[in-house]
mmCIF file of C-alpha atoms in Angstrom:
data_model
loop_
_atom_site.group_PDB
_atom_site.id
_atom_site.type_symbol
_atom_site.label_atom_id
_atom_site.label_comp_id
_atom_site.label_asym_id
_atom_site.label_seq_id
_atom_site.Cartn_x
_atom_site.Cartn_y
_atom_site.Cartn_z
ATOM 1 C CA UNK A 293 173.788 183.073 -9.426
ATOM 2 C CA UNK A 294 177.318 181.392 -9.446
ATOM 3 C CA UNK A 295 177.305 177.348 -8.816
ATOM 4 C CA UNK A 296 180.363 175.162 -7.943
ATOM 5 C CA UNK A 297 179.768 171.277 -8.198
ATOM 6 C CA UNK A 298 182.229 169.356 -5.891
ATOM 7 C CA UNK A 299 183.229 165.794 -7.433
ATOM 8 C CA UNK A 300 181.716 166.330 -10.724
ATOM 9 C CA UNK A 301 183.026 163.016 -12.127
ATOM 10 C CA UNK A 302 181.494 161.330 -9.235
ATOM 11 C CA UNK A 303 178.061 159.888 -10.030
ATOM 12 C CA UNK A 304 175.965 162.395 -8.186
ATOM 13 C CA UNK A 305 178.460 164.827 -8.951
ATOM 14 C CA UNK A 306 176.944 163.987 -13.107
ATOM 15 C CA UNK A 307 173.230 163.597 -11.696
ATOM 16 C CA UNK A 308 173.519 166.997 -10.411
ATOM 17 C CA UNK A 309 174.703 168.853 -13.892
ATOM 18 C CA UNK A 310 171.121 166.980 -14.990
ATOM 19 C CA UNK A 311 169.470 167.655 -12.137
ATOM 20 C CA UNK A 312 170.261 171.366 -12.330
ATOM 21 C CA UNK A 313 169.226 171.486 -16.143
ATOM 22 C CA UNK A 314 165.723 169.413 -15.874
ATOM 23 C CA UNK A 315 164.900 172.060 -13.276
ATOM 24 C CA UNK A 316 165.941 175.452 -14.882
ATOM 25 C CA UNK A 317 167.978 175.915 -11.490
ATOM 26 C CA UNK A 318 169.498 180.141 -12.173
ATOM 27 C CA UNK A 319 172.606 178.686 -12.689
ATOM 28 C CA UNK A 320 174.535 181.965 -14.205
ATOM 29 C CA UNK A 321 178.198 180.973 -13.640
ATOM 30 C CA UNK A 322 178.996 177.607 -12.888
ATOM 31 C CA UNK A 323 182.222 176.494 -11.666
ATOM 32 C CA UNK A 324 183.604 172.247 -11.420
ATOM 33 C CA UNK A 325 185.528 171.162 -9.080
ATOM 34 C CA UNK A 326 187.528 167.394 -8.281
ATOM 35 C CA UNK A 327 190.718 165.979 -7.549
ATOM 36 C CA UNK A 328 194.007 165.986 -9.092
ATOM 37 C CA UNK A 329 192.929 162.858 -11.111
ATOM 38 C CA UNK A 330 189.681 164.773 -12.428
ATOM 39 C CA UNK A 331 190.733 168.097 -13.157
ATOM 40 C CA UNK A 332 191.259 169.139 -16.498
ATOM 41 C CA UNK A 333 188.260 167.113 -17.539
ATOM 42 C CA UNK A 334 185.308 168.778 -19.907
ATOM 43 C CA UNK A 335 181.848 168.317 -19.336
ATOM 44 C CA UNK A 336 178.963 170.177 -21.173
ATOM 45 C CA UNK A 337 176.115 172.458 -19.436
ATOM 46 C CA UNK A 338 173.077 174.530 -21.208
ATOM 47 C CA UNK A 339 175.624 174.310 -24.601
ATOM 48 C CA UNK A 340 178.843 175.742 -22.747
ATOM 49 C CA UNK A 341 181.800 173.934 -22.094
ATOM 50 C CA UNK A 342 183.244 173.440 -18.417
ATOM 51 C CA UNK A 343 186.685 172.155 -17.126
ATOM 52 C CA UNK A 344 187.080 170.593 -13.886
ATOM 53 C CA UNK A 345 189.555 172.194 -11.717
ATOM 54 C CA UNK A 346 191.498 170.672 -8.974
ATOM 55 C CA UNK A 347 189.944 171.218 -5.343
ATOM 56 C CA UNK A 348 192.612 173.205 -3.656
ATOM 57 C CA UNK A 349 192.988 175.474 -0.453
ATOM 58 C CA UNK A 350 192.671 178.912 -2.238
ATOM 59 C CA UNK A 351 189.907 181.565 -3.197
ATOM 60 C CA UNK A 352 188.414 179.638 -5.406
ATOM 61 C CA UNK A 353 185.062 179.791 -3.725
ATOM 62 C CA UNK A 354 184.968 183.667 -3.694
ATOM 63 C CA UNK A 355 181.784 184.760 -5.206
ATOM 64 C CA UNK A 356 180.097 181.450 -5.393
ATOM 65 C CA UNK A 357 176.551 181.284 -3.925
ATOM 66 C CA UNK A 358 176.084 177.831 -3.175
ATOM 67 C CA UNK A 359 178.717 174.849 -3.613
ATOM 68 C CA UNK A 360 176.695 171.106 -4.301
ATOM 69 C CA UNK A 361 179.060 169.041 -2.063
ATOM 70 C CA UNK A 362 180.266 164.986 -3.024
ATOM 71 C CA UNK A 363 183.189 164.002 -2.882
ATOM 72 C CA UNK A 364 183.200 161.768 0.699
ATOM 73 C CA UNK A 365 183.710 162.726 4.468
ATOM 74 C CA UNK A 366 187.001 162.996 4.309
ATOM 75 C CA UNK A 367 187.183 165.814 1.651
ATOM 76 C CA UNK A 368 183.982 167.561 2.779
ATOM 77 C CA UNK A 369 185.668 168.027 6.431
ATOM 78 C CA UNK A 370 189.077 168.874 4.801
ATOM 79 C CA UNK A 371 187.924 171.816 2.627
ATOM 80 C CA UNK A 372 184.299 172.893 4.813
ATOM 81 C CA UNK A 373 186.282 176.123 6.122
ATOM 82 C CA UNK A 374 187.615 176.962 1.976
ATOM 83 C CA UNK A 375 184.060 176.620 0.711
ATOM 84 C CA UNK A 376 182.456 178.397 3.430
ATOM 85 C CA UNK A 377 185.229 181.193 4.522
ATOM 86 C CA UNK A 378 183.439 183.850 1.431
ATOM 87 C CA UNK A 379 180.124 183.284 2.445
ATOM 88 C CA UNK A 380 179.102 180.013 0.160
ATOM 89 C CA UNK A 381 176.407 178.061 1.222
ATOM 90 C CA UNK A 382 177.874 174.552 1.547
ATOM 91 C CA UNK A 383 175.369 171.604 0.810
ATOM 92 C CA UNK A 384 177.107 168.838 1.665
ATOM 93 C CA UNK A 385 176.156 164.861 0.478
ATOM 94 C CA UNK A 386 179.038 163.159 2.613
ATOM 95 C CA UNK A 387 177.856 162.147 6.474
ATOM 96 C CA UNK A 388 180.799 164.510 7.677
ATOM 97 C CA UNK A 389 178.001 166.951 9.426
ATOM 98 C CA UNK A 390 174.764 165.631 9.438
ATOM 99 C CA UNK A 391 174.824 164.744 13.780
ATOM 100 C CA UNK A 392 176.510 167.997 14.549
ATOM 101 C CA UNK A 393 174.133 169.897 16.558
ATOM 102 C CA UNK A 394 175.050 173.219 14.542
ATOM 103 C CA UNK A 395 174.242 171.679 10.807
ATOM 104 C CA UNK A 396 170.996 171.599 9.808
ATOM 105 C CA UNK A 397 169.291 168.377 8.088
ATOM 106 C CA UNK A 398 167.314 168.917 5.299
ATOM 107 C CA UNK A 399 164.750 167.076 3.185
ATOM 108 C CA UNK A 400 162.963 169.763 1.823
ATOM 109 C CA UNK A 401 159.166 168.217 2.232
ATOM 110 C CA UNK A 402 159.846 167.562 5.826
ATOM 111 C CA UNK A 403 161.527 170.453 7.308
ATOM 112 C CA UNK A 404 162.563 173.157 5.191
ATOM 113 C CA UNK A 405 162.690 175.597 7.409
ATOM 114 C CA UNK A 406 165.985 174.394 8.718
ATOM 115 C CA UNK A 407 167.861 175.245 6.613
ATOM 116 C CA UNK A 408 167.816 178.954 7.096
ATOM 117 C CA UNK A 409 169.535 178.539 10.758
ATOM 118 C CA UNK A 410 172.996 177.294 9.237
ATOM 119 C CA UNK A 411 175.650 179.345 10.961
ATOM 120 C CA UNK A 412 178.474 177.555 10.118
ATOM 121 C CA UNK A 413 177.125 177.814 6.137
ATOM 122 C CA UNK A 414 176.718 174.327 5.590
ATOM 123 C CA UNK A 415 173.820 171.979 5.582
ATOM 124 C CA UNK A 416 173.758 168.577 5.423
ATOM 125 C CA UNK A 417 171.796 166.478 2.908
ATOM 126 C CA UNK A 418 170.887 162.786 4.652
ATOM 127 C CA UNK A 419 171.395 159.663 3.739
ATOM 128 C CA UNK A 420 169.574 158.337 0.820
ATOM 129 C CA UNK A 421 167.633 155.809 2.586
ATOM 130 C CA UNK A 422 166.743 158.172 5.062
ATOM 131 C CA UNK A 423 165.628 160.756 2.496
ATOM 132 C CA UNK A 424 162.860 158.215 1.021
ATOM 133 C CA UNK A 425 161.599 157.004 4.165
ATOM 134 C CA UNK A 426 161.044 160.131 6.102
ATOM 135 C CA UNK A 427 159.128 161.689 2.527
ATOM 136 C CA UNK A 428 156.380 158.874 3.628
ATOM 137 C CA UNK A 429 156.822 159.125 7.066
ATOM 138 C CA UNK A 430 156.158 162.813 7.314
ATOM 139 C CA UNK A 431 152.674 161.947 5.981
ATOM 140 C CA UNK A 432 151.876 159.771 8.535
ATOM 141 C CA UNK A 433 153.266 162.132 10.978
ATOM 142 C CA UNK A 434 150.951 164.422 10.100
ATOM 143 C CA UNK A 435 147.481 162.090 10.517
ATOM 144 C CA UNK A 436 149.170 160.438 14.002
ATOM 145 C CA UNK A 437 152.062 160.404 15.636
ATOM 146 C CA UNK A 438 154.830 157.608 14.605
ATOM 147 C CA UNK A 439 156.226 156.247 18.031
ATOM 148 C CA UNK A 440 157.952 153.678 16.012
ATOM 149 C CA UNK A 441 158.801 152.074 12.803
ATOM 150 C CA UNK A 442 160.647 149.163 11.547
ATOM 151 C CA UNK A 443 162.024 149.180 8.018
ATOM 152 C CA UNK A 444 163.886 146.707 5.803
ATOM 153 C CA UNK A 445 165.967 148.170 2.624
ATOM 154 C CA UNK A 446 166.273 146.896 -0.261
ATOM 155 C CA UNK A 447 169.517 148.709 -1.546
ATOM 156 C CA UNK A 448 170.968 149.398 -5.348
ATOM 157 C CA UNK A 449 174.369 148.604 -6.043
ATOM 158 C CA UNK A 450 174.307 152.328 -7.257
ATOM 159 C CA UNK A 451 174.391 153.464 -3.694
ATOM 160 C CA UNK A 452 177.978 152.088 -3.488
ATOM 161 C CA UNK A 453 179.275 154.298 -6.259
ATOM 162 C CA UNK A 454 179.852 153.927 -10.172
ATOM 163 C CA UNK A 455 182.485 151.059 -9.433
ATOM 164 C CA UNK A 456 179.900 148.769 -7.552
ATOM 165 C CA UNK A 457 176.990 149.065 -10.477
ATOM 166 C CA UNK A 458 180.209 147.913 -13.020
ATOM 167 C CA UNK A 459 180.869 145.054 -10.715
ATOM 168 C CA UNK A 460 177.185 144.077 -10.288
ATOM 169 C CA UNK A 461 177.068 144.062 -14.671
ATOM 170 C CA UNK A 462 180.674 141.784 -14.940
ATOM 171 C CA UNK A 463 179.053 139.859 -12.054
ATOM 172 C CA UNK A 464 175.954 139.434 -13.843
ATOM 173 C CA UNK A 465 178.087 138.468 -17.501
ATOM 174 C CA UNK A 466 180.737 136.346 -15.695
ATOM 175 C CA UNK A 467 177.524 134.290 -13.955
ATOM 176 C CA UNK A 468 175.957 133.579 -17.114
ATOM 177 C CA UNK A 469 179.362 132.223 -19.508
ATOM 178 C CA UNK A 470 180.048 130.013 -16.237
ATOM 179 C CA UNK A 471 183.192 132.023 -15.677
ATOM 180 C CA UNK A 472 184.970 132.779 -12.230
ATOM 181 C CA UNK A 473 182.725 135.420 -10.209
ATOM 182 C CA UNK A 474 185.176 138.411 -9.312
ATOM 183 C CA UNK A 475 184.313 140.234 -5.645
ATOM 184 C CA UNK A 476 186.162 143.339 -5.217
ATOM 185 C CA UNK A 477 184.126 146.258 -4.221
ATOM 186 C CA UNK A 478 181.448 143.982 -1.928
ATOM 187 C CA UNK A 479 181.910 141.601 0.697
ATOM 188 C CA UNK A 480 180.422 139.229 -1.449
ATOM 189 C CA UNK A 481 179.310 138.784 -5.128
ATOM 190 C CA UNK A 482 176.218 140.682 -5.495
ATOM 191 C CA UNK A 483 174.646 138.896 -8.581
ATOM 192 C CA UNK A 484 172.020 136.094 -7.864
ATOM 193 C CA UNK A 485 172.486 137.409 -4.047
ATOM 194 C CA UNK A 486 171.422 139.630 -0.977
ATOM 195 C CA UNK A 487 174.096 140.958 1.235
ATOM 196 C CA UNK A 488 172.368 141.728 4.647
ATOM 197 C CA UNK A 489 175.581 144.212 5.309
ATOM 198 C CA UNK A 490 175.497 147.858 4.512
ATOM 199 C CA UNK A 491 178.893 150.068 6.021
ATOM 200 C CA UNK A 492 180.565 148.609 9.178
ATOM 201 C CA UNK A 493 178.834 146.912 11.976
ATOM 202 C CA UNK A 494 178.746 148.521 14.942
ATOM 203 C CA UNK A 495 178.846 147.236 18.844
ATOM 204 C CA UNK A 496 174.881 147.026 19.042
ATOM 205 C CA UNK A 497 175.159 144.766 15.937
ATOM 206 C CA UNK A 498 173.554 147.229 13.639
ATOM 207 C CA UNK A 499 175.295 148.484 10.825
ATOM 208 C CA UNK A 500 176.465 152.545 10.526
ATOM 209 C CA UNK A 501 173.822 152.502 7.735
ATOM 210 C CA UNK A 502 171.132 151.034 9.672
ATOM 211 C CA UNK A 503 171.743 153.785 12.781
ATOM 212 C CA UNK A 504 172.096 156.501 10.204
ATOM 213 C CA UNK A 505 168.623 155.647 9.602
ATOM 214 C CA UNK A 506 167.296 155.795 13.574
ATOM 215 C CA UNK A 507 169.341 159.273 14.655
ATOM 216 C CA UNK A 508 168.779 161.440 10.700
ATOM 217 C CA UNK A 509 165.367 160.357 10.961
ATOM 218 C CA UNK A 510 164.819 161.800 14.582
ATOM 219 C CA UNK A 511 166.686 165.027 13.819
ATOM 220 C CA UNK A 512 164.907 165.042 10.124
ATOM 221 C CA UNK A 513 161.384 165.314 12.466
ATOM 222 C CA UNK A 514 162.505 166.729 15.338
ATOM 223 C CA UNK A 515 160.482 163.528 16.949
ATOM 224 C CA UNK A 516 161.209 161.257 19.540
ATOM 225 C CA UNK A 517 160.278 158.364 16.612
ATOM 226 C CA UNK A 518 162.292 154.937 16.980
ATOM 227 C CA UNK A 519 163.533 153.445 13.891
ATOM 228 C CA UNK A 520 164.777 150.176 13.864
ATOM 229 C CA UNK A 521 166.553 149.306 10.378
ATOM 230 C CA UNK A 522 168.086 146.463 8.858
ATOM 231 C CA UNK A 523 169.442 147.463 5.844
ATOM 232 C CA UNK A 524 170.087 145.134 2.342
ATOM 233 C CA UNK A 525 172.220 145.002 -0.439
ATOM 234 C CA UNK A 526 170.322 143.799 -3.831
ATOM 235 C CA UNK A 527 171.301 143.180 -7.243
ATOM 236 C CA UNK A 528 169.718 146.068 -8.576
ATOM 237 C CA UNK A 529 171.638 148.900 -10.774
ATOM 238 C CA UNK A 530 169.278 152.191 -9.057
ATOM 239 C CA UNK A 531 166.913 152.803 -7.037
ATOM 240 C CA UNK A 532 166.431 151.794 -3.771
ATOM 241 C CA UNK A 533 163.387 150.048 -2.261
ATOM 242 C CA UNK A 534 161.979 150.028 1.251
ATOM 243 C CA UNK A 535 159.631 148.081 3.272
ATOM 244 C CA UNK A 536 157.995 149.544 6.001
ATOM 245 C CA UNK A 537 155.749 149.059 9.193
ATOM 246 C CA UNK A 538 154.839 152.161 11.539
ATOM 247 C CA UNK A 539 153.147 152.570 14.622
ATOM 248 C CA UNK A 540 151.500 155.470 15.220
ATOM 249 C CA UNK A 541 149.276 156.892 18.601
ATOM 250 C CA UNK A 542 146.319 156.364 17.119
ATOM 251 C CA UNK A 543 144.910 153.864 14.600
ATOM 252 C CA UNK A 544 145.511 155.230 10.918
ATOM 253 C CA UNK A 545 143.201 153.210 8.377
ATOM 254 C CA UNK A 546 145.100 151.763 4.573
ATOM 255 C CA UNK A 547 142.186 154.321 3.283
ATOM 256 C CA UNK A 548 142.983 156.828 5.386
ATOM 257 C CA UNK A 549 146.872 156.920 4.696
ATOM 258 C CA UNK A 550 146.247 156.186 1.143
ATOM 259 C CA UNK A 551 144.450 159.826 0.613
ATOM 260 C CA UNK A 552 147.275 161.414 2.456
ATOM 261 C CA UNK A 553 149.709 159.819 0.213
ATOM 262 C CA UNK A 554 147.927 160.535 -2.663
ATOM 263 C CA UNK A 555 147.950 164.548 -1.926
ATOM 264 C CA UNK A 556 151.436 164.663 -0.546
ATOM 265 C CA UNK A 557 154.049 166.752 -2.197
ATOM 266 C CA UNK A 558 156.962 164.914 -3.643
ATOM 267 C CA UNK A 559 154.939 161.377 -3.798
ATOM 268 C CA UNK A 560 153.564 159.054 -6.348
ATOM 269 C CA UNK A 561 151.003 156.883 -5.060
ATOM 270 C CA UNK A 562 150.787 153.681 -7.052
ATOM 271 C CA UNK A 563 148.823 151.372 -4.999
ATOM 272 C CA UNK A 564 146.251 149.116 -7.061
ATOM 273 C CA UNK A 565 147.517 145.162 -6.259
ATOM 274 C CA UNK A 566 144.382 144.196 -8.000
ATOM 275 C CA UNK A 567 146.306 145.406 -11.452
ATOM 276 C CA UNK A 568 149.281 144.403 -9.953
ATOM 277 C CA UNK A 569 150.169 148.382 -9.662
ATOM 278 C CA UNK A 570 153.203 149.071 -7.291
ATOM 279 C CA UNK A 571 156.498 150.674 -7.064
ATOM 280 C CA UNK A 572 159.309 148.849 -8.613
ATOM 281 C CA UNK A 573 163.033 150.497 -8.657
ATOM 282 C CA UNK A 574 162.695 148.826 -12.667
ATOM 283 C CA UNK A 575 160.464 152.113 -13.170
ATOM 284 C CA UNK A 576 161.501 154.454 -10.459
ATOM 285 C CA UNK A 577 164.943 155.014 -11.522
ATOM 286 C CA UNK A 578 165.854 158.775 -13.015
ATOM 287 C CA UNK A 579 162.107 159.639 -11.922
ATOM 288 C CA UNK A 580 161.974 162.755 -8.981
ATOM 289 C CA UNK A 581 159.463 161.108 -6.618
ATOM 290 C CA UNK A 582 158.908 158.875 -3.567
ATOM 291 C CA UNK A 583 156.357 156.074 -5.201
ATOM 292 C CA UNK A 584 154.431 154.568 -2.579
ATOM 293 C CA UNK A 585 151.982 151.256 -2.865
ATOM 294 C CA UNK A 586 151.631 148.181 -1.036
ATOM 295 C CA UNK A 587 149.701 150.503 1.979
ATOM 296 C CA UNK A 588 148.341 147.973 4.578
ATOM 297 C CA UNK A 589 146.852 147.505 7.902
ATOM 298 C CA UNK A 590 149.542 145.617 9.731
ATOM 299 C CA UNK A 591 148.071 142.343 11.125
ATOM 300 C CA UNK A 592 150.080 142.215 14.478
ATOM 301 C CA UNK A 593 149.383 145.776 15.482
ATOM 302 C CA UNK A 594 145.905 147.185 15.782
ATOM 303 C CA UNK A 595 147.950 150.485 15.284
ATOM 304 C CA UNK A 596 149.931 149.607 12.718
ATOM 305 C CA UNK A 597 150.673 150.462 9.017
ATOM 306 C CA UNK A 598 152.653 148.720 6.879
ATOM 307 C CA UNK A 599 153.967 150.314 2.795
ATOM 308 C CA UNK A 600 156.454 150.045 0.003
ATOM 309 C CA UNK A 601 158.736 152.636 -1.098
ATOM 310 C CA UNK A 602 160.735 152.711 -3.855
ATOM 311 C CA UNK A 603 163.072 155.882 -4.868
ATOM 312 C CA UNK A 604 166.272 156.342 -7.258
ATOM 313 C CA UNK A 605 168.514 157.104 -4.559
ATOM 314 C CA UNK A 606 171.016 159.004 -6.750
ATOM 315 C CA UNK A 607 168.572 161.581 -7.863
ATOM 316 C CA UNK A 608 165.921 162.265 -4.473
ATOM 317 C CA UNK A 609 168.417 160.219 -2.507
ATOM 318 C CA UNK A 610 171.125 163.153 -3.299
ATOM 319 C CA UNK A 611 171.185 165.542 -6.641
ATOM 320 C CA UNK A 612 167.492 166.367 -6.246
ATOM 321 C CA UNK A 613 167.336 166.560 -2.627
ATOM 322 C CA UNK A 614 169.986 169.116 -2.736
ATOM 323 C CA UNK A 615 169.115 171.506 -5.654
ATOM 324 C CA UNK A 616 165.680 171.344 -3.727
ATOM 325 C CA UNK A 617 167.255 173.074 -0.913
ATOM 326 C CA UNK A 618 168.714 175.582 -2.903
ATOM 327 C CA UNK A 619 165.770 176.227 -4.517
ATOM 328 C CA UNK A 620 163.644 176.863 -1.192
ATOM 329 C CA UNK A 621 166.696 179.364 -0.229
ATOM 330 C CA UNK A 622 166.261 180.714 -3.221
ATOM 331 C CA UNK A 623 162.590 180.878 -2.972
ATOM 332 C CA UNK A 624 162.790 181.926 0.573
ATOM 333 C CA UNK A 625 165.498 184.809 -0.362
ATOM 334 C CA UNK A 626 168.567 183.112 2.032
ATOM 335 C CA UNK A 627 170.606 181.847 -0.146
ATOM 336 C CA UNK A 628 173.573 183.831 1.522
#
């Protein structure tokens, strides 16, 4: 199988050479891609050598089975057709595609099936927040039916790119020698702080973040769920963490949700507050799963639930979600 990486010198573009090792992905040929800026650059894989080379309107993508996609919107639409036009199967990280009617959605415990019905050859992997929280809602889904939920992030600086986890540590050093905080990538300095502002606001007053999180998640389960978000910046380096209260039709007990968790594919349960046992993105970061604790009856809402999830949003949140796809195509024998 031949493999193109889009925006290797990105940091998912890097998480996804790892990725694609730790999991023994067939990787047979693999091919880098980037922008002017990046190509020529050498990165290793399995013990070979690789140069980047410049992402350009050509043939490049002949032969190539699948292309991991991240490099931002703007590319992804710009060079969809060049990727796709030989018959690569596009899996894209950007938000370019994931409302368009005629991309599937795909988190691979929730609806994998979608991804076979991709006729323009792309699918869409969703937003890292919404990747986490629909991993734990889908198990809920499946004891009672969510009519709504209500879910504050708690965001990494790592989900703003390389450049914002390098402000967050000269942040952190220019705090503690009492020199001159420097905000450039943020609204605000991020050390000692929460920024309650995640992508532009829009005219309803939520953020594009927070209503990424209300439509993916209704396409994600084909449900008629509402999802009210507000979404956080924290002074974390990865992982992101999520607090979370559903309502479902009927009345799920903590014990009853707590078994489902604990059989569910793709989730850690770590839920004993008595040994002060829960998720923390201080442990959660470069792991694969969706940890889960905190799992409560909510005390407002006879059918209510409230958890805590905590993911590294550069490895579920994008690499891993993606390879996972490919590897259910591959399972699946679809991958063209």
């Amino acid at each position: 199988m031949t493999v193109a990486i889009v925006g290797t010198s990105g940091a998912v573009g890097q998480e996804f050479l790892r990725v694609l090792e730790e999991r023994n992905f067939p990787v047979d040929e693999l091919a880098l891609f980037g922008s002017s800026r990046s190509a020529g650059r050498i990165y290793n894989f399995r013990g070979k050598t690789y140069a980047v080379k410049e992402l350009k309107h050509n043939d490049d993508f002949k032969g190539i089975d699948v292309a991991f996609v991240s490099a931002g919107s703007g590319t992804s639409v710009e060079f969809a057709e060049t990727i796709t036009k030989h018959g690569t199967v596009m899996i894209d990280n950007s938000s370019a595609f994931r409302m368009d009617a005629d991309v599937p959605l795909v988190v691979p415990e929730v609806n994998p099936g979608d991804a076979l019905k991709r006729p323009r050859g792309i699918i869409a992997n969703p937003n890292c927040s919404t990747i986490q929280m629909v991993v734990a809602l889908n198990v809920i889904e499946k004891l009672s039916h969510i009519r709504r939920v209500y879910v504050s992030t708690y965001q990494a600086s790592s989900g703003a790119g390389a450049t914002a986890m390098a402000e967050l540590a000269k942040q952190c050093e220019q705090a503690l020698k009492g020199e001159e905080i420097v905000v450039e990538k943020f609204a605000y300095q991020l050390a000692y702080n929460l920024i309650p502002h995640i992508d532009v606001f829009t005219d309803s007053g939520y953020t594009k973040e927070e209503m990424k999180m209300y439509h993916e998640t209704r396409k994600i389960m084909h449900s008629d769920v509402e999802v009210s978000a507000t979404c956080v910046r924290v002074p974390v380096m990865r992982s992101h963490s999520e607090a979370t209260w559903v309502e479902t039709e009927r009345p799920v007990s903590a014990e009853e949700a707590r078994s489902a968790f604990a059989e569910a594919e793709g989730i850690v349960l770590q839920d004993n507050p008595a040994e002060k046992e829960y998720p923390m993105p201080l442990f959660v970061a470069g792991r694969d799963a969706v940890y889960v604790g905190r799992i409560r009856k909510d005390l407002a809402n006879p059918n209510g639930l409230a958890f805590w999830t905590v993911s590294d949003q550069i490895k579920k949140g994008a690499a891993l979600n993606a390879v996972q796809i490919a590897e259910y195509l591959v399972k699946v024998g679809d991958m063209k």
